[in-house]
């Protein structure tokens, strides 16, 4: 399998790659010819938490290729749709050879002409077709780097998601443990609400003393629920957004009903109070008991794992 060292060798020979969201990709319009030092590979955007690991990779590479220098710049990665810094650098022919960026932005960056495809590098250095080579990674991560039939980077990591439950409290409430067994498949939303209603406690003012499930918490946004429900946001045939489609409106209507059911202001007040007491805990009921419950259907989670157990994919 190709690795970062192999890509750096390719870059030193004049190839281009860039690194995205835990992924490696390459920028276009870099200095060429006499304007480019053939013995220097420029790299942007190492994660602060991975500096030591990346340093080990670069050190190993330079030991094997003593004539090549890797120049690393801590340029912040853009994974939220703002590509202005990369656009400026690429258009000014000062872009990097390697860019470590949010994988989610791979197709966007490629569509703007900021990245170069890696298909030919794969054929040259791995001796296989790109489709065969990219099959070594989890498919959803490579799909985010595929644009117009070509790949523009290599995934490096992804998230793990899990939902924990407090076993003592579920036993106390009389919840059927089989319902929470991942082997049985995902629960329905109705089953999630039944469990939530059995647990949730409010004081005399209606403020939650204990709340089980907040369906808009964290990354469980309206758009995430829509994606989990298979809603399409764009119509290729009309080249238009479809945020007012019946499917999207159905999800939005149900989402709004959850906010009304739990009363957002009361949930928010409870979370602020809980945050003051235990700043690092977001859900009073959540507890790392070593067991993993199933995600609701449709789930707001991505493929998830936790120690010793596997959650259903969302």
PDB file of C-alpha atoms in Angstrom:
ATOM      1  CA  UNK A   1       0.000   0.000   0.000  1.00  0.00           C
ATOM      2  CA  UNK A   2       1.258   3.468  -0.815  1.00  0.00           C
ATOM      3  CA  UNK A   3       2.225   5.586   2.200  1.00  0.00           C
ATOM      4  CA  UNK A   4       3.163   9.190   2.891  1.00  0.00           C
ATOM      5  CA  UNK A   5       6.831   8.462   2.229  1.00  0.00           C
ATOM      6  CA  UNK A   6       5.999   7.102  -1.217  1.00  0.00           C
ATOM      7  CA  UNK A   7       3.982  10.209  -1.964  1.00  0.00           C
ATOM      8  CA  UNK A   8       6.790  12.470  -0.828  1.00  0.00           C
ATOM      9  CA  UNK A   9       9.126  10.649  -3.220  1.00  0.00           C
ATOM     10  CA  UNK A  10       6.600  11.208  -5.993  1.00  0.00           C
ATOM     11  CA  UNK A  11       6.403  14.879  -5.125  1.00  0.00           C
ATOM     12  CA  UNK A  12      10.156  15.227  -5.169  1.00  0.00           C
ATOM     13  CA  UNK A  13      10.018  13.888  -8.703  1.00  0.00           C
ATOM     14  CA  UNK A  14       7.487  16.548  -9.655  1.00  0.00           C
ATOM     15  CA  UNK A  15       4.187  14.895  -8.742  1.00  0.00           C
ATOM     16  CA  UNK A  16       1.553  16.624  -6.620  1.00  0.00           C
ATOM     17  CA  UNK A  17      -0.513  15.390  -3.729  1.00  0.00           C
ATOM     18  CA  UNK A  18      -2.561  16.968  -0.931  1.00  0.00           C
ATOM     19  CA  UNK A  19      -3.604  15.718   2.496  1.00  0.00           C
ATOM     20  CA  UNK A  20      -7.258  15.933   3.503  1.00  0.00           C
ATOM     21  CA  UNK A  21      -9.202  15.552   6.788  1.00  0.00           C
ATOM     22  CA  UNK A  22      -7.149  12.825   7.720  1.00  0.00           C
ATOM     23  CA  UNK A  23      -6.302  12.656   4.014  1.00  0.00           C
ATOM     24  CA  UNK A  24      -3.412  13.400   1.605  1.00  0.00           C
ATOM     25  CA  UNK A  25      -4.081  15.577  -1.510  1.00  0.00           C
ATOM     26  CA  UNK A  26      -2.087  17.877  -3.944  1.00  0.00           C
ATOM     27  CA  UNK A  27      -2.345  21.484  -5.106  1.00  0.00           C
ATOM     28  CA  UNK A  28      -2.262  22.820  -8.653  1.00  0.00           C
ATOM     29  CA  UNK A  29      -0.283  25.766 -10.046  1.00  0.00           C
ATOM     30  CA  UNK A  30       2.713  25.248  -7.819  1.00  0.00           C
ATOM     31  CA  UNK A  31       6.069  26.716  -8.878  1.00  0.00           C
ATOM     32  CA  UNK A  32       7.524  24.735 -11.769  1.00  0.00           C
ATOM     33  CA  UNK A  33      10.732  24.643 -13.772  1.00  0.00           C
ATOM     34  CA  UNK A  34      13.465  26.969 -12.562  1.00  0.00           C
ATOM     35  CA  UNK A  35      11.064  28.479  -9.994  1.00  0.00           C
ATOM     36  CA  UNK A  36      10.783  25.200  -8.132  1.00  0.00           C
ATOM     37  CA  UNK A  37      13.453  23.551  -5.998  1.00  0.00           C
ATOM     38  CA  UNK A  38      13.288  19.884  -7.076  1.00  0.00           C
ATOM     39  CA  UNK A  39      14.855  18.811  -3.787  1.00  0.00           C
ATOM     40  CA  UNK A  40      12.234  20.428  -1.512  1.00  0.00           C
ATOM     41  CA  UNK A  41       8.741  19.176  -0.730  1.00  0.00           C
ATOM     42  CA  UNK A  42       6.445  21.788   0.797  1.00  0.00           C
ATOM     43  CA  UNK A  43       3.781  20.556   3.197  1.00  0.00           C
ATOM     44  CA  UNK A  44       0.930  22.486   4.784  1.00  0.00           C
ATOM     45  CA  UNK A  45      -1.264  21.930   7.782  1.00  0.00           C
ATOM     46  CA  UNK A  46      -0.226  19.133  10.171  1.00  0.00           C
ATOM     47  CA  UNK A  47      -2.726  18.636  13.011  1.00  0.00           C
ATOM     48  CA  UNK A  48      -1.270  19.924  16.282  1.00  0.00           C
ATOM     49  CA  UNK A  49      -2.125  16.643  17.989  1.00  0.00           C
ATOM     50  CA  UNK A  50      -0.219  14.641  15.366  1.00  0.00           C
ATOM     51  CA  UNK A  51       2.989  16.655  15.184  1.00  0.00           C
ATOM     52  CA  UNK A  52       5.077  13.925  16.797  1.00  0.00           C
ATOM     53  CA  UNK A  53       3.698  11.223  14.496  1.00  0.00           C
ATOM     54  CA  UNK A  54       4.216  13.319  11.382  1.00  0.00           C
ATOM     55  CA  UNK A  55       7.740  14.178  12.521  1.00  0.00           C
ATOM     56  CA  UNK A  56       8.500  10.458  12.692  1.00  0.00           C
ATOM     57  CA  UNK A  57       7.248   9.989   9.122  1.00  0.00           C
ATOM     58  CA  UNK A  58       9.281  12.922   7.829  1.00  0.00           C
ATOM     59  CA  UNK A  59      12.390  11.775   9.691  1.00  0.00           C
ATOM     60  CA  UNK A  60      12.106   8.287   8.234  1.00  0.00           C
ATOM     61  CA  UNK A  61      11.636   9.754   4.767  1.00  0.00           C
ATOM     62  CA  UNK A  62      14.652  12.041   4.986  1.00  0.00           C
ATOM     63  CA  UNK A  63      16.805   9.162   6.230  1.00  0.00           C
ATOM     64  CA  UNK A  64      15.885   7.205   3.093  1.00  0.00           C
ATOM     65  CA  UNK A  65      16.124  10.280   0.866  1.00  0.00           C
ATOM     66  CA  UNK A  66      18.908  12.444   2.330  1.00  0.00           C
ATOM     67  CA  UNK A  67      18.983  14.766  -0.667  1.00  0.00           C
ATOM     68  CA  UNK A  68      15.379  15.918  -0.214  1.00  0.00           C
ATOM     69  CA  UNK A  69      14.130  18.468   2.314  1.00  0.00           C
ATOM     70  CA  UNK A  70      10.557  18.487   3.632  1.00  0.00           C
ATOM     71  CA  UNK A  71       9.431  22.003   4.493  1.00  0.00           C
ATOM     72  CA  UNK A  72       6.448  21.994   6.871  1.00  0.00           C
ATOM     73  CA  UNK A  73       4.237  25.035   7.450  1.00  0.00           C
ATOM     74  CA  UNK A  74       1.541  25.056  10.133  1.00  0.00           C
ATOM     75  CA  UNK A  75      -1.146  26.507   7.873  1.00  0.00           C
ATOM     76  CA  UNK A  76      -4.632  25.971   9.361  1.00  0.00           C
ATOM     77  CA  UNK A  77      -6.720  23.415   7.505  1.00  0.00           C
ATOM     78  CA  UNK A  78      -9.961  24.570   5.941  1.00  0.00           C
ATOM     79  CA  UNK A  79     -12.808  22.083   6.293  1.00  0.00           C
ATOM     80  CA  UNK A  80     -15.768  24.429   6.664  1.00  0.00           C
ATOM     81  CA  UNK A  81     -16.102  25.722   3.126  1.00  0.00           C
ATOM     82  CA  UNK A  82     -13.627  28.636   3.326  1.00  0.00           C
ATOM     83  CA  UNK A  83     -10.965  27.967   0.704  1.00  0.00           C
ATOM     84  CA  UNK A  84      -9.738  31.557   0.404  1.00  0.00           C
ATOM     85  CA  UNK A  85      -6.242  30.910   1.786  1.00  0.00           C
ATOM     86  CA  UNK A  86      -5.675  27.996  -0.566  1.00  0.00           C
ATOM     87  CA  UNK A  87      -7.138  29.876  -3.533  1.00  0.00           C
ATOM     88  CA  UNK A  88      -4.803  32.802  -2.871  1.00  0.00           C
ATOM     89  CA  UNK A  89      -1.746  30.552  -2.578  1.00  0.00           C
ATOM     90  CA  UNK A  90      -2.537  28.402  -5.611  1.00  0.00           C
ATOM     91  CA  UNK A  91      -3.422  31.328  -7.855  1.00  0.00           C
ATOM     92  CA  UNK A  92      -0.249  33.079  -6.702  1.00  0.00           C
ATOM     93  CA  UNK A  93       1.785  29.940  -7.485  1.00  0.00           C
ATOM     94  CA  UNK A  94       2.891  29.630  -3.859  1.00  0.00           C
ATOM     95  CA  UNK A  95       0.725  26.632  -2.998  1.00  0.00           C
ATOM     96  CA  UNK A  96       2.156  23.569  -1.226  1.00  0.00           C
ATOM     97  CA  UNK A  97       3.037  20.215  -2.726  1.00  0.00           C
ATOM     98  CA  UNK A  98       1.149  18.429   0.055  1.00  0.00           C
ATOM     99  CA  UNK A  99      -1.863  19.764   1.932  1.00  0.00           C
ATOM    100  CA  UNK A 100      -3.272  18.213   5.104  1.00  0.00           C
ATOM    101  CA  UNK A 101      -6.892  19.351   5.130  1.00  0.00           C
ATOM    102  CA  UNK A 102     -10.427  18.380   6.051  1.00  0.00           C
ATOM    103  CA  UNK A 103     -11.360  15.357   3.956  1.00  0.00           C
ATOM    104  CA  UNK A 104     -14.920  16.673   3.720  1.00  0.00           C
ATOM    105  CA  UNK A 105     -13.650  19.522   1.541  1.00  0.00           C
ATOM    106  CA  UNK A 106     -11.820  17.308  -0.942  1.00  0.00           C
ATOM    107  CA  UNK A 107     -14.428  17.356  -3.715  1.00  0.00           C
ATOM    108  CA  UNK A 108     -15.053  21.069  -3.207  1.00  0.00           C
ATOM    109  CA  UNK A 109     -11.358  21.904  -3.476  1.00  0.00           C
ATOM    110  CA  UNK A 110     -11.017  19.692  -6.544  1.00  0.00           C
ATOM    111  CA  UNK A 111     -14.018  21.333  -8.242  1.00  0.00           C
ATOM    112  CA  UNK A 112     -12.349  24.727  -7.751  1.00  0.00           C
ATOM    113  CA  UNK A 113      -9.201  23.517  -9.485  1.00  0.00           C
ATOM    114  CA  UNK A 114      -7.104  23.692  -6.316  1.00  0.00           C
ATOM    115  CA  UNK A 115      -6.033  20.026  -6.191  1.00  0.00           C
ATOM    116  CA  UNK A 116      -4.490  17.606  -8.655  1.00  0.00           C
ATOM    117  CA  UNK A 117      -5.771  14.050  -9.135  1.00  0.00           C
ATOM    118  CA  UNK A 118      -3.594  11.228  -7.820  1.00  0.00           C
ATOM    119  CA  UNK A 119      -4.745   8.521 -10.240  1.00  0.00           C
ATOM    120  CA  UNK A 120      -1.585   8.580 -12.338  1.00  0.00           C
ATOM    121  CA  UNK A 121       0.618   8.560  -9.242  1.00  0.00           C
ATOM    122  CA  UNK A 122      -1.151   5.412  -8.085  1.00  0.00           C
ATOM    123  CA  UNK A 123      -0.657   3.714 -11.442  1.00  0.00           C
ATOM    124  CA  UNK A 124       2.998   4.729 -11.611  1.00  0.00           C
ATOM    125  CA  UNK A 125       4.039   3.930  -8.045  1.00  0.00           C
ATOM    126  CA  UNK A 126       1.673   1.101  -7.136  1.00  0.00           C
ATOM    127  CA  UNK A 127       1.224  -0.633 -10.486  1.00  0.00           C
ATOM    128  CA  UNK A 128      -2.545  -1.031 -10.035  1.00  0.00           C
ATOM    129  CA  UNK A 129      -5.649   0.810 -11.127  1.00  0.00           C
ATOM    130  CA  UNK A 130      -6.875   3.539  -8.754  1.00  0.00           C
ATOM    131  CA  UNK A 131     -10.164   1.719  -8.069  1.00  0.00           C
ATOM    132  CA  UNK A 132      -8.302  -1.347  -6.803  1.00  0.00           C
ATOM    133  CA  UNK A 133      -5.901   0.719  -4.737  1.00  0.00           C
ATOM    134  CA  UNK A 134      -8.535   2.937  -3.117  1.00  0.00           C
ATOM    135  CA  UNK A 135     -10.499  -0.156  -2.087  1.00  0.00           C
ATOM    136  CA  UNK A 136      -7.933  -0.498   0.738  1.00  0.00           C
ATOM    137  CA  UNK A 137      -9.741   2.286   2.610  1.00  0.00           C
ATOM    138  CA  UNK A 138     -13.224   2.582   4.077  1.00  0.00           C
ATOM    139  CA  UNK A 139     -15.424   3.502   1.125  1.00  0.00           C
ATOM    140  CA  UNK A 140     -17.179   6.552   2.558  1.00  0.00           C
ATOM    141  CA  UNK A 141     -13.805   8.161   3.270  1.00  0.00           C
ATOM    142  CA  UNK A 142     -12.548   7.702  -0.297  1.00  0.00           C
ATOM    143  CA  UNK A 143     -15.901   8.777  -1.740  1.00  0.00           C
ATOM    144  CA  UNK A 144     -15.353  12.197  -0.168  1.00  0.00           C
ATOM    145  CA  UNK A 145     -12.136  12.497  -2.177  1.00  0.00           C
ATOM    146  CA  UNK A 146     -13.658  11.435  -5.496  1.00  0.00           C
ATOM    147  CA  UNK A 147     -14.622  14.138  -7.956  1.00  0.00           C
ATOM    148  CA  UNK A 148     -15.596  13.814 -11.599  1.00  0.00           C
ATOM    149  CA  UNK A 149     -14.291  10.244 -11.779  1.00  0.00           C
ATOM    150  CA  UNK A 150     -10.855  10.899 -10.247  1.00  0.00           C
ATOM    151  CA  UNK A 151      -9.395  10.740  -6.750  1.00  0.00           C
ATOM    152  CA  UNK A 152      -7.737  13.758  -5.196  1.00  0.00           C
ATOM    153  CA  UNK A 153      -6.321  12.446  -1.938  1.00  0.00           C
ATOM    154  CA  UNK A 154      -5.777   9.639   0.547  1.00  0.00           C
ATOM    155  CA  UNK A 155      -7.792   9.318   3.762  1.00  0.00           C
ATOM    156  CA  UNK A 156      -5.763   9.176   6.958  1.00  0.00           C
ATOM    157  CA  UNK A 157      -8.318   8.816   9.736  1.00  0.00           C
ATOM    158  CA  UNK A 158     -11.989   9.126  10.611  1.00  0.00           C
ATOM    159  CA  UNK A 159     -14.246   9.296  13.662  1.00  0.00           C
ATOM    160  CA  UNK A 160     -15.658   6.614  15.904  1.00  0.00           C
ATOM    161  CA  UNK A 161     -19.088   7.214  17.352  1.00  0.00           C
ATOM    162  CA  UNK A 162     -20.821   5.423  20.201  1.00  0.00           C
ATOM    163  CA  UNK A 163     -23.838   5.873  22.415  1.00  0.00           C
ATOM    164  CA  UNK A 164     -23.473   4.743  26.018  1.00  0.00           C
ATOM    165  CA  UNK A 165     -26.165   3.997  28.541  1.00  0.00           C
ATOM    166  CA  UNK A 166     -26.159   3.606  32.299  1.00  0.00           C
ATOM    167  CA  UNK A 167     -26.932  -0.054  32.906  1.00  0.00           C
ATOM    168  CA  UNK A 168     -27.932   0.429  36.535  1.00  0.00           C
ATOM    169  CA  UNK A 169     -30.513   3.050  35.596  1.00  0.00           C
ATOM    170  CA  UNK A 170     -31.908   1.006  32.723  1.00  0.00           C
ATOM    171  CA  UNK A 171     -32.332  -1.966  35.046  1.00  0.00           C
ATOM    172  CA  UNK A 172     -33.990   0.289  37.629  1.00  0.00           C
ATOM    173  CA  UNK A 173     -36.406   1.606  35.017  1.00  0.00           C
ATOM    174  CA  UNK A 174     -37.233  -1.886  33.837  1.00  0.00           C
ATOM    175  CA  UNK A 175     -35.985  -1.364  30.288  1.00  0.00           C
ATOM    176  CA  UNK A 176     -35.661  -4.610  28.363  1.00  0.00           C
ATOM    177  CA  UNK A 177     -31.874  -5.148  27.945  1.00  0.00           C
ATOM    178  CA  UNK A 178     -32.481  -6.904  24.622  1.00  0.00           C
ATOM    179  CA  UNK A 179     -33.775  -3.621  23.278  1.00  0.00           C
ATOM    180  CA  UNK A 180     -30.346  -2.076  23.884  1.00  0.00           C
ATOM    181  CA  UNK A 181     -28.328  -4.945  22.454  1.00  0.00           C
ATOM    182  CA  UNK A 182     -26.550  -3.839  19.227  1.00  0.00           C
ATOM    183  CA  UNK A 183     -26.914  -7.358  17.868  1.00  0.00           C
ATOM    184  CA  UNK A 184     -30.648  -6.759  17.518  1.00  0.00           C
ATOM    185  CA  UNK A 185     -30.272  -3.906  15.056  1.00  0.00           C
ATOM    186  CA  UNK A 186     -31.241  -0.247  15.404  1.00  0.00           C
ATOM    187  CA  UNK A 187     -34.115   0.899  17.563  1.00  0.00           C
ATOM    188  CA  UNK A 188     -36.990   2.888  16.164  1.00  0.00           C
ATOM    189  CA  UNK A 189     -37.524   6.491  17.153  1.00  0.00           C
ATOM    190  CA  UNK A 190     -40.660   5.426  19.006  1.00  0.00           C
ATOM    191  CA  UNK A 191     -38.619   3.016  21.124  1.00  0.00           C
ATOM    192  CA  UNK A 192     -36.053   5.727  21.831  1.00  0.00           C
ATOM    193  CA  UNK A 193     -38.805   8.050  23.047  1.00  0.00           C
ATOM    194  CA  UNK A 194     -40.295   5.324  25.252  1.00  0.00           C
ATOM    195  CA  UNK A 195     -36.930   4.899  26.967  1.00  0.00           C
ATOM    196  CA  UNK A 196     -36.433   8.644  27.183  1.00  0.00           C
ATOM    197  CA  UNK A 197     -39.844   9.163  28.783  1.00  0.00           C
ATOM    198  CA  UNK A 198     -39.052   6.466  31.361  1.00  0.00           C
ATOM    199  CA  UNK A 199     -35.874   8.255  32.422  1.00  0.00           C
ATOM    200  CA  UNK A 200     -36.477  11.995  32.103  1.00  0.00           C
ATOM    201  CA  UNK A 201     -37.144  13.837  35.365  1.00  0.00           C
ATOM    202  CA  UNK A 202     -38.207  17.469  35.811  1.00  0.00           C
ATOM    203  CA  UNK A 203     -38.417  19.602  38.934  1.00  0.00           C
ATOM    204  CA  UNK A 204     -41.425  21.689  39.982  1.00  0.00           C
ATOM    205  CA  UNK A 205     -40.374  24.494  37.629  1.00  0.00           C
ATOM    206  CA  UNK A 206     -40.128  22.071  34.721  1.00  0.00           C
ATOM    207  CA  UNK A 207     -36.329  22.161  34.544  1.00  0.00           C
ATOM    208  CA  UNK A 208     -34.859  18.793  33.746  1.00  0.00           C
ATOM    209  CA  UNK A 209     -33.162  17.071  36.648  1.00  0.00           C
ATOM    210  CA  UNK A 210     -32.288  14.211  34.343  1.00  0.00           C
ATOM    211  CA  UNK A 211     -32.560  14.004  30.581  1.00  0.00           C
ATOM    212  CA  UNK A 212     -31.765  10.979  28.516  1.00  0.00           C
ATOM    213  CA  UNK A 213     -31.740  11.864  24.870  1.00  0.00           C
ATOM    214  CA  UNK A 214     -31.399  15.248  23.164  1.00  0.00           C
ATOM    215  CA  UNK A 215     -31.918  14.534  19.461  1.00  0.00           C
ATOM    216  CA  UNK A 216     -30.364  17.839  18.370  1.00  0.00           C
ATOM    217  CA  UNK A 217     -27.291  17.552  20.581  1.00  0.00           C
ATOM    218  CA  UNK A 218     -23.741  17.827  19.236  1.00  0.00           C
ATOM    219  CA  UNK A 219     -23.584  17.089  15.516  1.00  0.00           C
ATOM    220  CA  UNK A 220     -27.160  15.772  15.362  1.00  0.00           C
ATOM    221  CA  UNK A 221     -28.264  18.798  13.374  1.00  0.00           C
ATOM    222  CA  UNK A 222     -31.265  19.001  11.088  1.00  0.00           C
ATOM    223  CA  UNK A 223     -29.005  18.371   8.104  1.00  0.00           C
ATOM    224  CA  UNK A 224     -27.503  15.277   9.728  1.00  0.00           C
ATOM    225  CA  UNK A 225     -30.963  13.821  10.340  1.00  0.00           C
ATOM    226  CA  UNK A 226     -31.915  14.663   6.768  1.00  0.00           C
ATOM    227  CA  UNK A 227     -28.855  12.857   5.427  1.00  0.00           C
ATOM    228  CA  UNK A 228     -29.602   9.863   7.644  1.00  0.00           C
ATOM    229  CA  UNK A 229     -33.107   9.819   6.159  1.00  0.00           C
ATOM    230  CA  UNK A 230     -31.779   9.768   2.608  1.00  0.00           C
ATOM    231  CA  UNK A 231     -32.814  13.315   1.714  1.00  0.00           C
ATOM    232  CA  UNK A 232     -31.127  14.745  -1.385  1.00  0.00           C
ATOM    233  CA  UNK A 233     -30.143  18.394  -1.192  1.00  0.00           C
ATOM    234  CA  UNK A 234     -29.355  18.999  -4.859  1.00  0.00           C
ATOM    235  CA  UNK A 235     -31.053  18.066  -8.110  1.00  0.00           C
ATOM    236  CA  UNK A 236     -28.473  17.449 -10.832  1.00  0.00           C
ATOM    237  CA  UNK A 237     -31.100  17.586 -13.572  1.00  0.00           C
ATOM    238  CA  UNK A 238     -32.187  21.136 -12.674  1.00  0.00           C
ATOM    239  CA  UNK A 239     -28.896  22.245 -11.108  1.00  0.00           C
ATOM    240  CA  UNK A 240     -30.820  23.502  -8.109  1.00  0.00           C
ATOM    241  CA  UNK A 241     -31.110  23.060  -4.368  1.00  0.00           C
ATOM    242  CA  UNK A 242     -33.983  20.928  -3.074  1.00  0.00           C
ATOM    243  CA  UNK A 243     -34.175  22.068   0.536  1.00  0.00           C
ATOM    244  CA  UNK A 244     -37.920  22.599   0.110  1.00  0.00           C
ATOM    245  CA  UNK A 245     -38.595  19.055  -1.088  1.00  0.00           C
ATOM    246  CA  UNK A 246     -41.391  17.090   0.642  1.00  0.00           C
ATOM    247  CA  UNK A 247     -38.776  14.709   2.079  1.00  0.00           C
ATOM    248  CA  UNK A 248     -36.780  17.567   3.607  1.00  0.00           C
ATOM    249  CA  UNK A 249     -39.907  19.219   4.975  1.00  0.00           C
ATOM    250  CA  UNK A 250     -40.974  15.929   6.579  1.00  0.00           C
ATOM    251  CA  UNK A 251     -37.657  15.704   8.440  1.00  0.00           C
ATOM    252  CA  UNK A 252     -37.807  19.377   9.432  1.00  0.00           C
ATOM    253  CA  UNK A 253     -41.351  18.967  10.729  1.00  0.00           C
ATOM    254  CA  UNK A 254     -40.388  15.979  12.874  1.00  0.00           C
ATOM    255  CA  UNK A 255     -37.255  17.751  14.088  1.00  0.00           C
ATOM    256  CA  UNK A 256     -39.365  20.733  15.154  1.00  0.00           C
ATOM    257  CA  UNK A 257     -41.716  18.380  16.995  1.00  0.00           C
ATOM    258  CA  UNK A 258     -38.793  17.066  19.062  1.00  0.00           C
ATOM    259  CA  UNK A 259     -37.841  20.610  20.052  1.00  0.00           C
ATOM    260  CA  UNK A 260     -41.435  21.286  21.068  1.00  0.00           C
ATOM    261  CA  UNK A 261     -41.763  17.959  22.877  1.00  0.00           C
ATOM    262  CA  UNK A 262     -38.694  18.471  25.064  1.00  0.00           C
ATOM    263  CA  UNK A 263     -39.109  22.265  25.234  1.00  0.00           C
ATOM    264  CA  UNK A 264     -35.815  23.660  24.044  1.00  0.00           C
ATOM    265  CA  UNK A 265     -35.562  26.405  26.659  1.00  0.00           C
ATOM    266  CA  UNK A 266     -35.937  23.893  29.510  1.00  0.00           C
ATOM    267  CA  UNK A 267     -33.339  21.566  27.972  1.00  0.00           C
ATOM    268  CA  UNK A 268     -30.982  24.496  27.498  1.00  0.00           C
ATOM    269  CA  UNK A 269     -31.438  25.611  31.125  1.00  0.00           C
ATOM    270  CA  UNK A 270     -30.756  22.079  32.341  1.00  0.00           C
ATOM    271  CA  UNK A 271     -27.608  21.803  30.272  1.00  0.00           C
ATOM    272  CA  UNK A 272     -26.279  25.119  31.532  1.00  0.00           C
ATOM    273  CA  UNK A 273     -26.862  24.029  35.106  1.00  0.00           C
ATOM    274  CA  UNK A 274     -25.268  20.633  34.502  1.00  0.00           C
ATOM    275  CA  UNK A 275     -22.331  22.318  32.789  1.00  0.00           C
ATOM    276  CA  UNK A 276     -21.684  24.445  35.853  1.00  0.00           C
ATOM    277  CA  UNK A 277     -21.677  21.377  38.086  1.00  0.00           C
ATOM    278  CA  UNK A 278     -19.773  19.020  35.802  1.00  0.00           C
ATOM    279  CA  UNK A 279     -18.225  21.038  32.944  1.00  0.00           C
ATOM    280  CA  UNK A 280     -16.976  18.039  30.997  1.00  0.00           C
ATOM    281  CA  UNK A 281     -20.200  16.022  31.029  1.00  0.00           C
ATOM    282  CA  UNK A 282     -22.777  16.866  28.431  1.00  0.00           C
ATOM    283  CA  UNK A 283     -25.470  14.339  29.350  1.00  0.00           C
ATOM    284  CA  UNK A 284     -26.118  13.599  33.018  1.00  0.00           C
ATOM    285  CA  UNK A 285     -27.299  10.091  32.201  1.00  0.00           C
ATOM    286  CA  UNK A 286     -24.434   9.175  29.890  1.00  0.00           C
ATOM    287  CA  UNK A 287     -21.930   6.852  31.491  1.00  0.00           C
ATOM    288  CA  UNK A 288     -19.009   4.881  30.014  1.00  0.00           C
ATOM    289  CA  UNK A 289     -20.249   1.557  31.352  1.00  0.00           C
ATOM    290  CA  UNK A 290     -18.469  -0.449  28.689  1.00  0.00           C
ATOM    291  CA  UNK A 291     -21.704  -1.262  26.875  1.00  0.00           C
ATOM    292  CA  UNK A 292     -22.881   0.306  23.670  1.00  0.00           C
ATOM    293  CA  UNK A 293     -26.499   0.872  22.758  1.00  0.00           C
ATOM    294  CA  UNK A 294     -27.985   0.943  19.296  1.00  0.00           C
ATOM    295  CA  UNK A 295     -28.481   4.138  17.423  1.00  0.00           C
ATOM    296  CA  UNK A 296     -32.057   5.213  16.605  1.00  0.00           C
ATOM    297  CA  UNK A 297     -33.451   4.605  13.146  1.00  0.00           C
ATOM    298  CA  UNK A 298     -32.748   6.677  11.131  1.00  0.00           C
ATOM    299  CA  UNK A 299     -29.525   7.178  13.105  1.00  0.00           C
ATOM    300  CA  UNK A 300     -27.659  10.393  13.565  1.00  0.00           C
ATOM    301  CA  UNK A 301     -24.445   8.452  14.062  1.00  0.00           C
ATOM    302  CA  UNK A 302     -21.840   7.304  11.575  1.00  0.00           C
ATOM    303  CA  UNK A 303     -20.366   3.801  11.773  1.00  0.00           C
ATOM    304  CA  UNK A 304     -19.565   3.532  15.466  1.00  0.00           C
ATOM    305  CA  UNK A 305     -17.467   1.456  17.776  1.00  0.00           C
ATOM    306  CA  UNK A 306     -16.623   1.412  21.427  1.00  0.00           C
ATOM    307  CA  UNK A 307     -14.376  -0.844  23.449  1.00  0.00           C
ATOM    308  CA  UNK A 308     -15.446  -4.430  23.040  1.00  0.00           C
ATOM    309  CA  UNK A 309     -18.770  -3.601  21.386  1.00  0.00           C
ATOM    310  CA  UNK A 310     -19.942  -2.394  18.007  1.00  0.00           C
ATOM    311  CA  UNK A 311     -22.830   0.000  17.488  1.00  0.00           C
ATOM    312  CA  UNK A 312     -25.205  -0.166  14.572  1.00  0.00           C
ATOM    313  CA  UNK A 313     -24.307   2.195  11.759  1.00  0.00           C
ATOM    314  CA  UNK A 314     -26.378   5.275  11.292  1.00  0.00           C
TER     315      UNK A 314
END
